[in-house]
Coordinates of C-alpha atoms and ligand atoms in Angstrom, one line a residue:
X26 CA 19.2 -15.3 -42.0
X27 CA 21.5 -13.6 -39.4
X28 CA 24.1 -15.3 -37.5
X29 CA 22.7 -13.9 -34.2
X30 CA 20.8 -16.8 -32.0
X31 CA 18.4 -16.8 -29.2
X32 CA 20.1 -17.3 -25.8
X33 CA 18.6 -20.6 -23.9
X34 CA 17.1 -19.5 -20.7
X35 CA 19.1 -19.6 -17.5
X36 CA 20.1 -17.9 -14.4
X37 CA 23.3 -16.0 -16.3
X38 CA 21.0 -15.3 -18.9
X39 CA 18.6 -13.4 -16.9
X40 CA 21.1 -11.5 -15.4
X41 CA 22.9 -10.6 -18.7
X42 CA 19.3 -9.5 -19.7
X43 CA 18.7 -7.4 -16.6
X44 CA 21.6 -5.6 -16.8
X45 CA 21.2 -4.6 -20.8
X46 CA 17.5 -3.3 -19.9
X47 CA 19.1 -1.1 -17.1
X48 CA 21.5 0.1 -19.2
X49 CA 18.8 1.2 -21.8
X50 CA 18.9 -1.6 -24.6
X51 CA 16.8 -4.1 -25.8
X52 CA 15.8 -7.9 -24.5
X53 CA 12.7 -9.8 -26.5
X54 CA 11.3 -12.4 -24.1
X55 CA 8.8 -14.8 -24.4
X56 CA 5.4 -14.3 -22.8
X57 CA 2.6 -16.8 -22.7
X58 CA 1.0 -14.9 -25.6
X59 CA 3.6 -13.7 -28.2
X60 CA 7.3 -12.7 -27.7
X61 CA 7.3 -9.3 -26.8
X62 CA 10.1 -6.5 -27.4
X63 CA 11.8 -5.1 -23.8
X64 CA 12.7 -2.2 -22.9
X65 CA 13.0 -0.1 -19.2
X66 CA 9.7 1.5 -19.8
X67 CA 11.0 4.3 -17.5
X68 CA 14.0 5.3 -20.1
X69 CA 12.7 7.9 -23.4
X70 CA 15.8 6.7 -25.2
X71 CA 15.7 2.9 -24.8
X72 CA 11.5 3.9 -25.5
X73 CA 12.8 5.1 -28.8
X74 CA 15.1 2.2 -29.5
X75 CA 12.1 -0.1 -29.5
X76 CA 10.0 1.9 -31.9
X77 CA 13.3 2.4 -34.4
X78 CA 13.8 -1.4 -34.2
X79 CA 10.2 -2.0 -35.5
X80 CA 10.1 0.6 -37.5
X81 CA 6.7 1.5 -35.3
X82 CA 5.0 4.9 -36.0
X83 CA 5.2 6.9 -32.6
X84 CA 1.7 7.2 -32.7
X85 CA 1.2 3.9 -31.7
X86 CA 1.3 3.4 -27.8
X87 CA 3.5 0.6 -25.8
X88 CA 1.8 -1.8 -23.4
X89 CA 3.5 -1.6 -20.0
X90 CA 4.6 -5.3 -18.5
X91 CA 4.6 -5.4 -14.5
X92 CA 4.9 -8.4 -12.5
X93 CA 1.9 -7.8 -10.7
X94 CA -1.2 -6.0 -9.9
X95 CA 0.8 -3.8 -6.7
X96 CA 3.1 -3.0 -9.4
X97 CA 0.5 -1.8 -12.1
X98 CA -1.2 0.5 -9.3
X99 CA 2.1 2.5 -9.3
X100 CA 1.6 3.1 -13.1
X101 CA -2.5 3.3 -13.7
X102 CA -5.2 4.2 -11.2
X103 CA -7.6 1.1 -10.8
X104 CA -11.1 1.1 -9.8
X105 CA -12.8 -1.1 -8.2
X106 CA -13.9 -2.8 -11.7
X107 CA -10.7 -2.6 -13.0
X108 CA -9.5 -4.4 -10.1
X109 CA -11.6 -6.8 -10.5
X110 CA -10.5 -7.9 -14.0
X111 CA -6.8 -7.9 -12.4
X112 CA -7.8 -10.4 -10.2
X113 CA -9.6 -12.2 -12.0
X114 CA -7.5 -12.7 -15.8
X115 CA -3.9 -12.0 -13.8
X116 CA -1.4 -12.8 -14.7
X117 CA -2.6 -13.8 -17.8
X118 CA -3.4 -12.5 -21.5
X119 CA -5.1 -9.6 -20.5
X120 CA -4.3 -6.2 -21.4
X121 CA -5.9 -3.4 -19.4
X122 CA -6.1 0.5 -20.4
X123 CA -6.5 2.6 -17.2
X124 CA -5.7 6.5 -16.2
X125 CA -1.9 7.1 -16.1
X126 CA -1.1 7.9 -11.8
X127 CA -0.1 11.7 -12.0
X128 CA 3.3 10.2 -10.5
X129 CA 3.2 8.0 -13.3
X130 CA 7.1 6.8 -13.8
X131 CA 6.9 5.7 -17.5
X132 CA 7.8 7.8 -20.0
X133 CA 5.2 9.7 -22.2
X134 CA 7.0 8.1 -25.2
X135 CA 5.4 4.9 -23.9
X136 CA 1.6 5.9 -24.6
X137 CA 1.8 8.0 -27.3
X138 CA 1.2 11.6 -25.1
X139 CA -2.2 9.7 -24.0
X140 CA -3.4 10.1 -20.7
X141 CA -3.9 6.4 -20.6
X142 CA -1.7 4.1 -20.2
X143 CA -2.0 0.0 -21.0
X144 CA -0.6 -2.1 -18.5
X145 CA -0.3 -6.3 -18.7
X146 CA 0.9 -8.6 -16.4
X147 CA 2.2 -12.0 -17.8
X148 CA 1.5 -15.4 -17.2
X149 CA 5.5 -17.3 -18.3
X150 CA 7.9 -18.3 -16.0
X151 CA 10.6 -16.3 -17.5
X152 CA 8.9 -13.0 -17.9
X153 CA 8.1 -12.9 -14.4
X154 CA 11.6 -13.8 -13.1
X155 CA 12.5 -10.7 -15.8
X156 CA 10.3 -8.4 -14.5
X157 CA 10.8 -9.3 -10.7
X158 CA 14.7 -9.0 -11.2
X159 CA 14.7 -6.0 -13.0
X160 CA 12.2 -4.0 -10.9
X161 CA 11.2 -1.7 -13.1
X162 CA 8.2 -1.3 -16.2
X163 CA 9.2 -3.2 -19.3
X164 CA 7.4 -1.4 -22.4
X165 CA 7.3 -4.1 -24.9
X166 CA 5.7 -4.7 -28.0
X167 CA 5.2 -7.9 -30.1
X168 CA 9.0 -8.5 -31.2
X169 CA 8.5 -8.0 -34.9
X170 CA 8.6 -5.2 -37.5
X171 CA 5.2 -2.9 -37.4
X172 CA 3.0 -4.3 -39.8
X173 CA 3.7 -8.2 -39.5
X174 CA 3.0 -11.9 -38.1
X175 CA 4.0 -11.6 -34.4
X176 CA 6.2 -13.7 -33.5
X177 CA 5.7 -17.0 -31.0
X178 CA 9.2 -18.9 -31.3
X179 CA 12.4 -17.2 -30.5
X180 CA 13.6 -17.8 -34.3
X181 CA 10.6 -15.7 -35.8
X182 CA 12.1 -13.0 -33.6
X183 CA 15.5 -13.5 -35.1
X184 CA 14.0 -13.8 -38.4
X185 CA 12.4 -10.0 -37.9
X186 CA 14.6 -8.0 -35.9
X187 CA 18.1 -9.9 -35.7
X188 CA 21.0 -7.8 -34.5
X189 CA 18.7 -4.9 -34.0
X190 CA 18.1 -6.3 -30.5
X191 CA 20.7 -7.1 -27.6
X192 CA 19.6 -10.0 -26.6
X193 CA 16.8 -12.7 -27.3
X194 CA 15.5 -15.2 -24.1
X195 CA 14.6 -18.1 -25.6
X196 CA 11.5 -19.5 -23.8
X197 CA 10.2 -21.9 -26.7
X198 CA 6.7 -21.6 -28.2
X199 CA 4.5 -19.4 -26.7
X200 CA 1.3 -21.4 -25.3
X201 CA -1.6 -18.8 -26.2
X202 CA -0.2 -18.0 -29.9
X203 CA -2.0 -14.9 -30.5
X204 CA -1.6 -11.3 -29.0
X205 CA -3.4 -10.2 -25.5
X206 CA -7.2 -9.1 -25.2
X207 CA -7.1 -5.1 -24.7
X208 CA -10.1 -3.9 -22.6
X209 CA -9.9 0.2 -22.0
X210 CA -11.3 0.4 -18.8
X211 CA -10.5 4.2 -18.4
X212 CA -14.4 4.9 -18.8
X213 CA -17.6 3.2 -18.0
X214 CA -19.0 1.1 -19.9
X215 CA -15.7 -1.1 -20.8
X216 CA -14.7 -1.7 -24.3
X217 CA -13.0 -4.3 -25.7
X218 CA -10.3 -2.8 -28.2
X219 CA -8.4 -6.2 -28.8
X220 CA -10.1 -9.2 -28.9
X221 CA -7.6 -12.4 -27.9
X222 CA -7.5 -15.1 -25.2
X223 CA -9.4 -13.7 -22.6
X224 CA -12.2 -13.8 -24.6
X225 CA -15.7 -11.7 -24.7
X226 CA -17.8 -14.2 -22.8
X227 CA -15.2 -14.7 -20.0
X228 CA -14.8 -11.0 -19.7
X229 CA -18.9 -10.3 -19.5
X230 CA -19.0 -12.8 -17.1
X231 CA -17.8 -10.1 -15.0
X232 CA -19.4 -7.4 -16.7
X233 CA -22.7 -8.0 -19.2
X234 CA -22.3 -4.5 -20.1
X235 CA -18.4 -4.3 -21.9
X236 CA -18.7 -2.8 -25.4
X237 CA -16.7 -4.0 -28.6
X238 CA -14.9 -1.1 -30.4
X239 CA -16.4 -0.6 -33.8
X240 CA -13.9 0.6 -36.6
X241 CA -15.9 4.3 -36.5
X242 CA -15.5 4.6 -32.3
X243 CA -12.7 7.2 -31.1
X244 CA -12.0 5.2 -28.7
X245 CA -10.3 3.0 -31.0
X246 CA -9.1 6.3 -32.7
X247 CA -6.5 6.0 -29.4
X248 CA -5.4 2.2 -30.6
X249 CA -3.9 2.8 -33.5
X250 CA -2.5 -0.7 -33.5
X251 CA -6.3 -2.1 -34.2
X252 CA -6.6 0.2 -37.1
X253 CA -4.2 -0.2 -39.0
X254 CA -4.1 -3.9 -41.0
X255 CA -1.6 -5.7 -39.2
X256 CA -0.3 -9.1 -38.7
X257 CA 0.4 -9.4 -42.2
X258 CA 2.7 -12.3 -44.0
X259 CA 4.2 -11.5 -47.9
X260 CA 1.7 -13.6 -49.5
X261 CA -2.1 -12.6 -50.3
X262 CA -4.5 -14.5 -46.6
X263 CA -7.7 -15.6 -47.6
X264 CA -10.3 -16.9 -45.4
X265 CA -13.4 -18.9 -45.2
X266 CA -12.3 -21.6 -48.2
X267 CA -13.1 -24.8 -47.9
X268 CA -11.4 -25.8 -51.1
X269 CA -8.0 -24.0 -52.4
X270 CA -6.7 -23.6 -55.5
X271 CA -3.3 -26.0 -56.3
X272 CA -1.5 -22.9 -56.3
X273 CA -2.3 -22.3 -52.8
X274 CA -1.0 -23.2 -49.2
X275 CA -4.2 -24.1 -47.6
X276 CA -4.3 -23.7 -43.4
X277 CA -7.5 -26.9 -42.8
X278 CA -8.6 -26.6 -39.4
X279 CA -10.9 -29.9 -37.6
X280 CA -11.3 -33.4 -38.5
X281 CA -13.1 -33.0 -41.6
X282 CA -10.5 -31.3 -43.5
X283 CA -9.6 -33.2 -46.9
X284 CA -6.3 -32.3 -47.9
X285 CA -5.0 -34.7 -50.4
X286 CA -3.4 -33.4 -53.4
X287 CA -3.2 -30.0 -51.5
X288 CA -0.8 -28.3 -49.6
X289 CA -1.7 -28.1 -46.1
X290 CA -1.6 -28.1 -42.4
X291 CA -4.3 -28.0 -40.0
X292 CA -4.4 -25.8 -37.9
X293 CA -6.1 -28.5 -35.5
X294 CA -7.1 -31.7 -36.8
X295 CA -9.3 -32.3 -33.7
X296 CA -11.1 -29.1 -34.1
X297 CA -9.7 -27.7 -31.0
X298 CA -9.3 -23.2 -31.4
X299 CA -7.1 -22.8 -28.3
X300 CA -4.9 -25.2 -30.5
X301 CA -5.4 -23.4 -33.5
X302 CA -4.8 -20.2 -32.0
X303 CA -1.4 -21.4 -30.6
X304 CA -0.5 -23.0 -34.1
X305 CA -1.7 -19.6 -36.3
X306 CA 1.1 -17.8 -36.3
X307 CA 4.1 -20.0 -37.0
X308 CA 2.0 -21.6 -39.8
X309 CA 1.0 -18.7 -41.4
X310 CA 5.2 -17.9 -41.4
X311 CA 5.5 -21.8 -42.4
X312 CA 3.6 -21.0 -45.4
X313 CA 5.2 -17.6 -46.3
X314 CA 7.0 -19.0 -49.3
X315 CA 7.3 -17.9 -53.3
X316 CA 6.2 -21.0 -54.4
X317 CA 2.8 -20.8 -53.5
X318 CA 0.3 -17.6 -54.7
X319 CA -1.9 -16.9 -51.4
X320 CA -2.7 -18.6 -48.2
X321 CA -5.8 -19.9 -48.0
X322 CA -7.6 -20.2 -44.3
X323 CA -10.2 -22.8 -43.8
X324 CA -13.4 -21.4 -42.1
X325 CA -13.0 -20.7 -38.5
X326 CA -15.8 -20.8 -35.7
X327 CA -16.4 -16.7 -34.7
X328 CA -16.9 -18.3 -30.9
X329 CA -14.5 -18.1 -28.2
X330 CA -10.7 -17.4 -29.2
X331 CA -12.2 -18.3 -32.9
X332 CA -13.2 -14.6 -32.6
X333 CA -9.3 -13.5 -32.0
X334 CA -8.2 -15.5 -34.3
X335 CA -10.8 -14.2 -37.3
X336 CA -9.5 -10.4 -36.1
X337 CA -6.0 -11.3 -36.7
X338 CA -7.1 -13.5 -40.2
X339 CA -9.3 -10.7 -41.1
X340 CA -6.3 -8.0 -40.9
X341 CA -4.1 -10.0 -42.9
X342 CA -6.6 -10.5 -45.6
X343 CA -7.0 -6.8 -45.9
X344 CA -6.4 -4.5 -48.9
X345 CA -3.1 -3.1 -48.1
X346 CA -1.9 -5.5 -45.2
X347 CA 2.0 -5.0 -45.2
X348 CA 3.9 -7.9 -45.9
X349 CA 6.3 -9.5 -43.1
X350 CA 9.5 -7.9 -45.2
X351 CA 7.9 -4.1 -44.6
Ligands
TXA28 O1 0.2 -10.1 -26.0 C1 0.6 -9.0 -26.1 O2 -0.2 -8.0 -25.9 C2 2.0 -8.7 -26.6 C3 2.9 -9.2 -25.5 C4 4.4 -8.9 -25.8 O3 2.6 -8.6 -24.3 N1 2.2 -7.3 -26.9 C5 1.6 -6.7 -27.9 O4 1.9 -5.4 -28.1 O5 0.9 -7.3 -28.7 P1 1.6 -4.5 -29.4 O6 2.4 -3.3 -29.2 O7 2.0 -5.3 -30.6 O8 0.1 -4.2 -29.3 C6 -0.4 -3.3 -28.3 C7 -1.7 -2.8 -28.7 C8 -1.6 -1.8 -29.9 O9 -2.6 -2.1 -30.8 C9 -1.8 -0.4 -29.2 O10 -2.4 0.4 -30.2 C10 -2.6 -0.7 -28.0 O11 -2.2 -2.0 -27.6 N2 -2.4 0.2 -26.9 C11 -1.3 0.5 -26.2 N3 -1.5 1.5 -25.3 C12 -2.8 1.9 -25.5 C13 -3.6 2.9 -24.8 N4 -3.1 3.7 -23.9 N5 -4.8 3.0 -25.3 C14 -5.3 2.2 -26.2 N6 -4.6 1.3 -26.9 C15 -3.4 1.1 -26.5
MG29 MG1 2.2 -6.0 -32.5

């Protein structure tokens, strides 16, 4: 464990942050979703220092944070359906993937050489006091090293990327728990490319028509992050079981969970998935330890941000997921 520690959240704190991001280096901050990894989304080098800290494969575009939707306009050109999402999920834990402006500021390190860039605008406190004092694009991924759990406590942060960032805002836990919805609405019809807490049935409430990106689609072919498996802790993630083996850290979920004589936590003992969602992460760390021989999931309802949360279960459990030391 490094010595380095998460900075409480104040006034002199903000400003010690804004002034590191101006000067090209690196500030994680909590966002209502997952802590994300700063940098002046207008600067190629502090662009490269985020993808060195993670170890992230350039191929693998940056999502651009802006306080709000006048500020995404100057990155992305919104339609009038894009707009409409804005308004209706911002801020909040929606991610959308527009046409870069030809005037575009941010630089081409950021998406990857796409013509598209993916722009967010945050729903926490201290990311939009960040944003608003810095006045200017903050790419950011999740603050963790490619390939693992993303982090929702200032400490997991610490855990993954130590002293390879300048500073860390400590902002608590984050409330959502899992990583933003991405919806490329470049083309018509929509597609969803990340599902997460905006979920599919809020976002067809606007539109019936949005599409979900199948594995084959080359739309997702320009997401790299939602091919890949991901989210991954050290141990072996199963899911669906109802009944572990001794040797196993189990993760119950509802009321109905028995759990004596194993070792568990539920994920919500009422049952509740917003809960569950928020909880995921930081368990699945929780459990991360030698002693045990996998994590076992309990089943989890595919409806609502069930759905997010089976994406993110489903990528850990796969052949190959890269455990949170890689
Ligand atoms: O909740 C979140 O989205 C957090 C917080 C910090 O905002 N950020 C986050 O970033 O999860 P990251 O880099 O871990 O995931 C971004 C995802 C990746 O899968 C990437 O491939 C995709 O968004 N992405 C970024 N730009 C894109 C683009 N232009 N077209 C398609 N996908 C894009
Ligand atoms: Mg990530």
């Amino acid at each position: 464990m490094s010595e380095f520690t998460a900075t409480p959240a104040s006034d002199e704190a903000l400003t010690r942050a804004c002034s590191i991001l101006k000067d090209g280096g690196l500030v994680a901050f909590p966002t209502e979703t997952v802590y994300g990894l700063g940098a002046d989304a207008t600067n190629s080098n502090a662009v490269a220092g985020i993808f060195k800290a993670k170890g992230r494969p350039d191929y693998n575009p940056l999502i651009c944070h802006v306080p709000d939707l006048a500020a995404a306009e100057k990155l992305g050109i919104f339609d009038d359906k894009a707009r409409k999402y804005a308004a209706a999920f911002w801020p909040g834990a929606l991610t959308l993937v527009v046409k870069k402006q030809p005037d575009c500021p941010v630089a081409s390190e950021v998406s990857a050489g796409l013509e598209t860039i993916a722009i967010r605008v945050p729903d926490h406190r201290l990311a939009q006091s960040l944003l608003r004092m810095v006045q200017r694009p903050l790419a950011a991924p999740s603050a963790n090293r490619s390939g693992a759990v993303s982090p929702t406590k200032a400490e997991h942060v610490i855990e993954s990327l130590g002293q390879k960032v300048n500073l860390v805002l400590d902002g608590g836990a984050c409330e959502v728990g899992l990583e933003s919805t991405v919806l490329a609405v470049d083309d018509s019809p929509a597609v969803l490319l990340r599902p997460g807490g905006i979920t599919l049935s809020m976002l067809r409430d606007i539109d019936p028509g949005i599409q979900v990106a199948k594995a084959e689609q080359p739309k997702l072919l320009k997401s790299p992050g939602m091919l890949e498996s991901h989210y991954a802790p050290g141990l072996p993630v199963r899911m669906d079981i109802d009944t572990p083996s001794p040797d196993e850290a189990w993760l119950a979920f509802g009321p109905d969970a028995k759990t004596d004589g194993v070792k568990a936590i539920n994920l919500s003992p009422s049952g509740n998935l917003e809960e569950a969602a928020s909880n995921l992460f930081s368990y699945l760390r929780e459990m991360d330890r030698s002693e045990f021989s996998a994590i076992a999931v309990a089943p989890i309802p595919e409806e609502g941000i069930g759905r997010a949360i089976n994406d993110r279960l489903k990528r850990a459990s796969a052949p190959g997921s890269t455990p949170l030391t890689g």
